[in-house]
Amino acid sequence: MITNFFEIFVLSIIQGVSEFLPISSAAHLIVASNIYEFKNQSLLIDISLHLGSLLAIVFYFKKDIFDFKRNINLFNKIAVGTIPLILIGYFLYYTGIIHQLRNIKVIAWATLFFGILIYIADKNKFLKTIDSHFNIKSVLIIGFFQVLALIPGVSRSGITITAGRILGFNRVDSAKISFYLSIPALLGASTL
């Protein structure tokens, strides 16, 4: 019992710190569990820990979220941007492929590839803002990039920020888009 509590506590800290950085929290949970031979590490534990991240994001953005009338256009775009993740995530989960991706070699290669991609994306010109350039096309592109986060080693926040940077959004707006897209993504995973 104490061992279970300790393992969940350690994994919760890893999740809390890594979720909001452009590093894969899922990969860090898997790697830490393998190193310390935790018995409580599974997809269900990962998703439960992500629920805590969802609550933190909803609390932080509560003004934007609960001002539904003013932000209806933004909410519609976020819903559209989440469709690719829902469809592909559902397929990977129910075919069992998602469990095959949870190994150290996949994490290592995905982390390497993602690191190179984020470096390249950061070299772009950043002239776009959410207010004037965040449209259906850009949210769909970012949404398709978000699908890559189903691979442990690819950070969900990092890949969406990277996609925003590739499209020319600055860091602040890319991060906002990433956090907005995280709400339905984390809610969907927690529901599943």
PDB file of N, CA and C in Angstrom, residues 19-88:
ATOM      1  N   GLU A  19       4.353  18.116 -17.905  1.00  0.00           N
ATOM      2  CA  GLU A  19       3.212  18.376 -18.791  1.00  0.00           C
ATOM      3  C   GLU A  19       3.290  19.757 -19.436  1.00  0.00           C
ATOM      4  N   PHE A  20       3.786  20.725 -18.723  1.00  0.00           N
ATOM      5  CA  PHE A  20       3.757  22.097 -19.221  1.00  0.00           C
ATOM      6  C   PHE A  20       5.061  22.534 -19.877  1.00  0.00           C
ATOM      7  N   LEU A  21       5.959  21.613 -20.054  1.00  0.00           N
ATOM      8  CA  LEU A  21       7.203  21.862 -20.780  1.00  0.00           C
ATOM      9  C   LEU A  21       7.124  21.131 -22.115  1.00  0.00           C
ATOM     10  N   PRO A  22       7.867  21.561 -23.120  1.00  0.00           N
ATOM     11  CA  PRO A  22       7.811  20.857 -24.407  1.00  0.00           C
ATOM     12  C   PRO A  22       8.638  19.568 -24.398  1.00  0.00           C
ATOM     13  N   ILE A  23       8.365  18.747 -23.382  1.00  0.00           N
ATOM     14  CA  ILE A  23       8.971  17.416 -23.273  1.00  0.00           C
ATOM     15  C   ILE A  23       7.824  16.435 -23.043  1.00  0.00           C
ATOM     16  N   SER A  24       8.005  15.209 -23.406  1.00  0.00           N
ATOM     17  CA  SER A  24       6.931  14.226 -23.316  1.00  0.00           C
ATOM     18  C   SER A  24       6.748  13.740 -21.884  1.00  0.00           C
ATOM     19  N   SER A  25       5.621  14.106 -21.288  1.00  0.00           N
ATOM     20  CA  SER A  25       5.346  13.632 -19.929  1.00  0.00           C
ATOM     21  C   SER A  25       5.119  12.122 -19.937  1.00  0.00           C
ATOM     22  N   ALA A  26       4.451  11.606 -20.961  1.00  0.00           N
ATOM     23  CA  ALA A  26       4.215  10.155 -21.043  1.00  0.00           C
ATOM     24  C   ALA A  26       5.537   9.393 -21.116  1.00  0.00           C
ATOM     25  N   ALA A  27       6.474   9.905 -21.913  1.00  0.00           N
ATOM     26  CA  ALA A  27       7.784   9.248 -22.007  1.00  0.00           C
ATOM     27  C   ALA A  27       8.500   9.268 -20.667  1.00  0.00           C
ATOM     28  N   HIS A  28       8.434  10.387 -19.972  1.00  0.00           N
ATOM     29  CA  HIS A  28       9.110  10.473 -18.678  1.00  0.00           C
ATOM     30  C   HIS A  28       8.466   9.526 -17.657  1.00  0.00           C
ATOM     31  N   LEU A  29       7.153   9.368 -17.722  1.00  0.00           N
ATOM     32  CA  LEU A  29       6.483   8.428 -16.822  1.00  0.00           C
ATOM     33  C   LEU A  29       6.933   6.988 -17.107  1.00  0.00           C
ATOM     34  N   ILE A  30       7.021   6.637 -18.386  1.00  0.00           N
ATOM     35  CA  ILE A  30       7.436   5.283 -18.776  1.00  0.00           C
ATOM     36  C   ILE A  30       8.895   5.031 -18.399  1.00  0.00           C
ATOM     37  N   VAL A  31       9.766   5.989 -18.716  1.00  0.00           N
ATOM     38  CA  VAL A  31      11.198   5.826 -18.424  1.00  0.00           C
ATOM     39  C   VAL A  31      11.435   5.728 -16.913  1.00  0.00           C
ATOM     40  N   ALA A  32      10.813   6.610 -16.147  1.00  0.00           N
ATOM     41  CA  ALA A  32      10.991   6.565 -14.690  1.00  0.00           C
ATOM     42  C   ALA A  32      10.476   5.247 -14.124  1.00  0.00           C
ATOM     43  N   SER A  33       9.357   4.786 -14.632  1.00  0.00           N
ATOM     44  CA  SER A  33       8.801   3.512 -14.156  1.00  0.00           C
ATOM     45  C   SER A  33       9.706   2.342 -14.498  1.00  0.00           C
ATOM     46  N   ASN A  34      10.342   2.387 -15.662  1.00  0.00           N
ATOM     47  CA  ASN A  34      11.272   1.314 -16.039  1.00  0.00           C
ATOM     48  C   ASN A  34      12.547   1.354 -15.200  1.00  0.00           C
ATOM     49  N   ILE A  35      13.067   2.546 -14.979  1.00  0.00           N
ATOM     50  CA  ILE A  35      14.307   2.676 -14.202  1.00  0.00           C
ATOM     51  C   ILE A  35      14.099   2.189 -12.764  1.00  0.00           C
ATOM     52  N   TYR A  36      12.986   2.634 -12.150  1.00  0.00           N
ATOM     53  CA  TYR A  36      12.740   2.302 -10.743  1.00  0.00           C
ATOM     54  C   TYR A  36      11.868   1.072 -10.559  1.00  0.00           C
ATOM     55  N   GLU A  37      11.539   0.402 -11.682  1.00  0.00           N
ATOM     56  CA  GLU A  37      10.742  -0.824 -11.665  1.00  0.00           C
ATOM     57  C   GLU A  37       9.426  -0.652 -10.906  1.00  0.00           C
ATOM     58  N   PHE A  38       8.720   0.451 -11.218  1.00  0.00           N
ATOM     59  CA  PHE A  38       7.412   0.682 -10.612  1.00  0.00           C
ATOM     60  C   PHE A  38       6.418  -0.348 -11.134  1.00  0.00           C
ATOM     61  N   LYS A  39       5.556  -0.790 -10.263  1.00  0.00           N
ATOM     62  CA  LYS A  39       4.544  -1.758 -10.657  1.00  0.00           C
ATOM     63  C   LYS A  39       3.238  -1.073 -11.061  1.00  0.00           C
ATOM     64  N   ASN A  40       3.104   0.206 -10.736  1.00  0.00           N
ATOM     65  CA  ASN A  40       1.859   0.934 -10.983  1.00  0.00           C
ATOM     66  C   ASN A  40       1.869   1.732 -12.268  1.00  0.00           C
ATOM     67  N   GLN A  41       2.780   1.483 -13.173  1.00  0.00           N
ATOM     68  CA  GLN A  41       2.849   2.278 -14.393  1.00  0.00           C
ATOM     69  C   GLN A  41       2.074   1.582 -15.495  1.00  0.00           C
ATOM     70  N   SER A  42       1.074   2.284 -16.028  1.00  0.00           N
ATOM     71  CA  SER A  42       0.273   1.750 -17.131  1.00  0.00           C
ATOM     72  C   SER A  42      -0.357   2.920 -17.865  1.00  0.00           C
ATOM     73  N   LEU A  43      -0.996   2.618 -18.977  1.00  0.00           N
ATOM     74  CA  LEU A  43      -1.698   3.655 -19.731  1.00  0.00           C
ATOM     75  C   LEU A  43      -2.785   4.285 -18.871  1.00  0.00           C
ATOM     76  N   LEU A  44      -3.477   3.481 -18.068  1.00  0.00           N
ATOM     77  CA  LEU A  44      -4.539   3.996 -17.204  1.00  0.00           C
ATOM     78  C   LEU A  44      -3.981   4.984 -16.174  1.00  0.00           C
ATOM     79  N   ILE A  45      -2.847   4.663 -15.582  1.00  0.00           N
ATOM     80  CA  ILE A  45      -2.208   5.572 -14.615  1.00  0.00           C
ATOM     81  C   ILE A  45      -1.809   6.867 -15.324  1.00  0.00           C
ATOM     82  N   ASP A  46      -1.195   6.751 -16.505  1.00  0.00           N
ATOM     83  CA  ASP A  46      -0.788   7.944 -17.263  1.00  0.00           C
ATOM     84  C   ASP A  46      -1.975   8.863 -17.526  1.00  0.00           C
ATOM     85  N   ILE A  47      -3.072   8.284 -17.977  1.00  0.00           N
ATOM     86  CA  ILE A  47      -4.255   9.086 -18.303  1.00  0.00           C
ATOM     87  C   ILE A  47      -4.836   9.709 -17.044  1.00  0.00           C
ATOM     88  N   SER A  48      -4.848   8.973 -15.945  1.00  0.00           N
ATOM     89  CA  SER A  48      -5.340   9.527 -14.681  1.00  0.00           C
ATOM     90  C   SER A  48      -4.493  10.713 -14.237  1.00  0.00           C
ATOM     91  N   LEU A  49      -3.193  10.607 -14.416  1.00  0.00           N
ATOM     92  CA  LEU A  49      -2.297  11.710 -14.056  1.00  0.00           C
ATOM     93  C   LEU A  49      -2.533  12.913 -14.972  1.00  0.00           C
ATOM     94  N   HIS A  50      -2.851  12.648 -16.233  1.00  0.00           N
ATOM     95  CA  HIS A  50      -3.138  13.740 -17.168  1.00  0.00           C
ATOM     96  C   HIS A  50      -4.432  14.480 -16.786  1.00  0.00           C
ATOM     97  N   LEU A  51      -5.333  13.809 -16.085  1.00  0.00           N
ATOM     98  CA  LEU A  51      -6.557  14.462 -15.623  1.00  0.00           C
ATOM     99  C   LEU A  51      -6.212  15.614 -14.670  1.00  0.00           C
ATOM    100  N   GLY A  52      -5.201  15.418 -13.840  1.00  0.00           N
ATOM    101  CA  GLY A  52      -4.746  16.497 -12.964  1.00  0.00           C
ATOM    102  C   GLY A  52      -4.228  17.685 -13.758  1.00  0.00           C
ATOM    103  N   SER A  53      -3.515  17.404 -14.844  1.00  0.00           N
ATOM    104  CA  SER A  53      -3.030  18.478 -15.723  1.00  0.00           C
ATOM    105  C   SER A  53      -4.202  19.225 -16.353  1.00  0.00           C
ATOM    106  N   LEU A  54      -5.223  18.475 -16.759  1.00  0.00           N
ATOM    107  CA  LEU A  54      -6.422  19.089 -17.342  1.00  0.00           C
ATOM    108  C   LEU A  54      -7.061  20.062 -16.355  1.00  0.00           C
ATOM    109  N   LEU A  55      -7.193  19.651 -15.125  1.00  0.00           N
ATOM    110  CA  LEU A  55      -7.796  20.524 -14.112  1.00  0.00           C
ATOM    111  C   LEU A  55      -6.976  21.799 -13.922  1.00  0.00           C
ATOM    112  N   ALA A  56      -5.660  21.669 -13.944  1.00  0.00           N
ATOM    113  CA  ALA A  56      -4.791  22.843 -13.805  1.00  0.00           C
ATOM    114  C   ALA A  56      -4.970  23.800 -14.984  1.00  0.00           C
ATOM    115  N   ILE A  57      -5.073  23.267 -16.193  1.00  0.00           N
ATOM    116  CA  ILE A  57      -5.242  24.100 -17.389  1.00  0.00           C
ATOM    117  C   ILE A  57      -6.591  24.799 -17.363  1.00  0.00           C
ATOM    118  N   VAL A  58      -7.645  24.065 -17.008  1.00  0.00           N
ATOM    119  CA  VAL A  58      -8.983  24.665 -16.933  1.00  0.00           C
ATOM    120  C   VAL A  58      -8.995  25.771 -15.885  1.00  0.00           C
ATOM    121  N   PHE A  59      -8.350  25.547 -14.761  1.00  0.00           N
ATOM    122  CA  PHE A  59      -8.299  26.580 -13.726  1.00  0.00           C
ATOM    123  C   PHE A  59      -7.557  27.818 -14.232  1.00  0.00           C
ATOM    124  N   TYR A  60      -6.435  27.621 -14.904  1.00  0.00           N
ATOM    125  CA  TYR A  60      -5.630  28.745 -15.380  1.00  0.00           C
ATOM    126  C   TYR A  60      -6.368  29.563 -16.446  1.00  0.00           C
ATOM    127  N   PHE A  61      -7.054  28.886 -17.350  1.00  0.00           N
ATOM    128  CA  PHE A  61      -7.742  29.566 -18.445  1.00  0.00           C
ATOM    129  C   PHE A  61      -9.241  29.733 -18.180  1.00  0.00           C
ATOM    130  N   LYS A  62      -9.646  29.726 -16.930  1.00  0.00           N
ATOM    131  CA  LYS A  62     -11.074  29.764 -16.608  1.00  0.00           C
ATOM    132  C   LYS A  62     -11.786  30.987 -17.170  1.00  0.00           C
ATOM    133  N   LYS A  63     -11.119  32.141 -17.216  1.00  0.00           N
ATOM    134  CA  LYS A  63     -11.758  33.340 -17.784  1.00  0.00           C
ATOM    135  C   LYS A  63     -12.127  33.126 -19.248  1.00  0.00           C
ATOM    136  N   ASP A  64     -11.186  32.587 -20.022  1.00  0.00           N
ATOM    137  CA  ASP A  64     -11.439  32.341 -21.446  1.00  0.00           C
ATOM    138  C   ASP A  64     -12.469  31.237 -21.647  1.00  0.00           C
ATOM    139  N   ILE A  65     -12.383  30.205 -20.837  1.00  0.00           N
ATOM    140  CA  ILE A  65     -13.264  29.047 -21.008  1.00  0.00           C
ATOM    141  C   ILE A  65     -14.699  29.390 -20.643  1.00  0.00           C
ATOM    142  N   PHE A  66     -14.891  30.111 -19.558  1.00  0.00           N
ATOM    143  CA  PHE A  66     -16.250  30.376 -19.093  1.00  0.00           C
ATOM    144  C   PHE A  66     -16.874  31.625 -19.717  1.00  0.00           C
ATOM    145  N   ASP A  67     -16.122  32.318 -20.567  1.00  0.00           N
ATOM    146  CA  ASP A  67     -16.689  33.422 -21.349  1.00  0.00           C
ATOM    147  C   ASP A  67     -17.046  32.867 -22.731  1.00  0.00           C
ATOM    148  N   PHE A  68     -18.029  31.968 -22.721  1.00  0.00           N
ATOM    149  CA  PHE A  68     -18.376  31.199 -23.906  1.00  0.00           C
ATOM    150  C   PHE A  68     -18.837  32.077 -25.066  1.00  0.00           C
ATOM    151  N   LYS A  69     -19.628  33.081 -24.788  1.00  0.00           N
ATOM    152  CA  LYS A  69     -20.169  33.933 -25.867  1.00  0.00           C
ATOM    153  C   LYS A  69     -19.056  34.652 -26.619  1.00  0.00           C
ATOM    154  N   ARG A  70     -18.099  35.188 -25.893  1.00  0.00           N
ATOM    155  CA  ARG A  70     -17.016  35.938 -26.517  1.00  0.00           C
ATOM    156  C   ARG A  70     -16.061  35.027 -27.285  1.00  0.00           C
ATOM    157  N   ASN A  71     -15.944  33.779 -26.858  1.00  0.00           N
ATOM    158  CA  ASN A  71     -14.937  32.882 -27.422  1.00  0.00           C
ATOM    159  C   ASN A  71     -15.528  31.727 -28.243  1.00  0.00           C
ATOM    160  N   ILE A  72     -16.753  31.850 -28.699  1.00  0.00           N
ATOM    161  CA  ILE A  72     -17.390  30.764 -29.442  1.00  0.00           C
ATOM    162  C   ILE A  72     -16.605  30.399 -30.696  1.00  0.00           C
ATOM    163  N   ASN A  73     -16.061  31.386 -31.386  1.00  0.00           N
ATOM    164  CA  ASN A  73     -15.277  31.124 -32.593  1.00  0.00           C
ATOM    165  C   ASN A  73     -14.010  30.327 -32.252  1.00  0.00           C
ATOM    166  N   LEU A  74     -13.352  30.698 -31.177  1.00  0.00           N
ATOM    167  CA  LEU A  74     -12.167  29.975 -30.718  1.00  0.00           C
ATOM    168  C   LEU A  74     -12.524  28.538 -30.348  1.00  0.00           C
ATOM    169  N   PHE A  75     -13.628  28.351 -29.629  1.00  0.00           N
ATOM    170  CA  PHE A  75     -14.046  27.004 -29.226  1.00  0.00           C
ATOM    171  C   PHE A  75     -14.337  26.129 -30.440  1.00  0.00           C
ATOM    172  N   ASN A  76     -14.967  26.694 -31.446  1.00  0.00           N
ATOM    173  CA  ASN A  76     -15.253  25.934 -32.662  1.00  0.00           C
ATOM    174  C   ASN A  76     -13.956  25.494 -33.348  1.00  0.00           C
ATOM    175  N   LYS A  77     -12.983  26.391 -33.407  1.00  0.00           N
ATOM    176  CA  LYS A  77     -11.694  26.042 -34.019  1.00  0.00           C
ATOM    177  C   LYS A  77     -10.982  24.949 -33.227  1.00  0.00           C
ATOM    178  N   ILE A  78     -11.025  25.046 -31.919  1.00  0.00           N
ATOM    179  CA  ILE A  78     -10.388  24.040 -31.067  1.00  0.00           C
ATOM    180  C   ILE A  78     -11.069  22.685 -31.264  1.00  0.00           C
ATOM    181  N   ALA A  79     -12.384  22.684 -31.382  1.00  0.00           N
ATOM    182  CA  ALA A  79     -13.116  21.431 -31.624  1.00  0.00           C
ATOM    183  C   ALA A  79     -12.689  20.805 -32.946  1.00  0.00           C
ATOM    184  N   VAL A  80     -12.578  21.626 -33.985  1.00  0.00           N
ATOM    185  CA  VAL A  80     -12.149  21.127 -35.299  1.00  0.00           C
ATOM    186  C   VAL A  80     -10.719  20.600 -35.222  1.00  0.00           C
ATOM    187  N   GLY A  81      -9.849  21.309 -34.532  1.00  0.00           N
ATOM    188  CA  GLY A  81      -8.447  20.904 -34.414  1.00  0.00           C
ATOM    189  C   GLY A  81      -8.248  19.625 -33.626  1.00  0.00           C
ATOM    190  N   THR A  82      -9.240  19.241 -32.843  1.00  0.00           N
ATOM    191  CA  THR A  82      -9.148  18.039 -32.022  1.00  0.00           C
ATOM    192  C   THR A  82      -9.618  16.792 -32.768  1.00  0.00           C
ATOM    193  N   ILE A  83     -10.357  16.961 -33.836  1.00  0.00           N
ATOM    194  CA  ILE A  83     -10.916  15.820 -34.579  1.00  0.00           C
ATOM    195  C   ILE A  83      -9.841  14.816 -35.024  1.00  0.00           C
ATOM    196  N   PRO A  84      -8.710  15.255 -35.619  1.00  0.00           N
ATOM    197  CA  PRO A  84      -7.701  14.253 -36.028  1.00  0.00           C
ATOM    198  C   PRO A  84      -7.192  13.405 -34.858  1.00  0.00           C
ATOM    199  N   LEU A  85      -6.974  14.032 -33.705  1.00  0.00           N
ATOM    200  CA  LEU A  85      -6.484  13.304 -32.534  1.00  0.00           C
ATOM    201  C   LEU A  85      -7.501  12.286 -32.055  1.00  0.00           C
ATOM    202  N   ILE A  86      -8.765  12.670 -32.044  1.00  0.00           N
ATOM    203  CA  ILE A  86      -9.821  11.761 -31.590  1.00  0.00           C
ATOM    204  C   ILE A  86      -9.903  10.544 -32.510  1.00  0.00           C
ATOM    205  N   LEU A  87      -9.944  10.773 -33.803  1.00  0.00           N
ATOM    206  CA  LEU A  87     -10.098   9.670 -34.756  1.00  0.00           C
ATOM    207  C   LEU A  87      -8.906   8.715 -34.729  1.00  0.00           C
ATOM    208  N   ILE A  88      -7.719   9.260 -34.820  1.00  0.00           N
ATOM    209  CA  ILE A  88      -6.524   8.411 -34.863  1.00  0.00           C
ATOM    210  C   ILE A  88      -6.243   7.800 -33.488  1.00  0.00           C
TER     211      ILE A  88
END
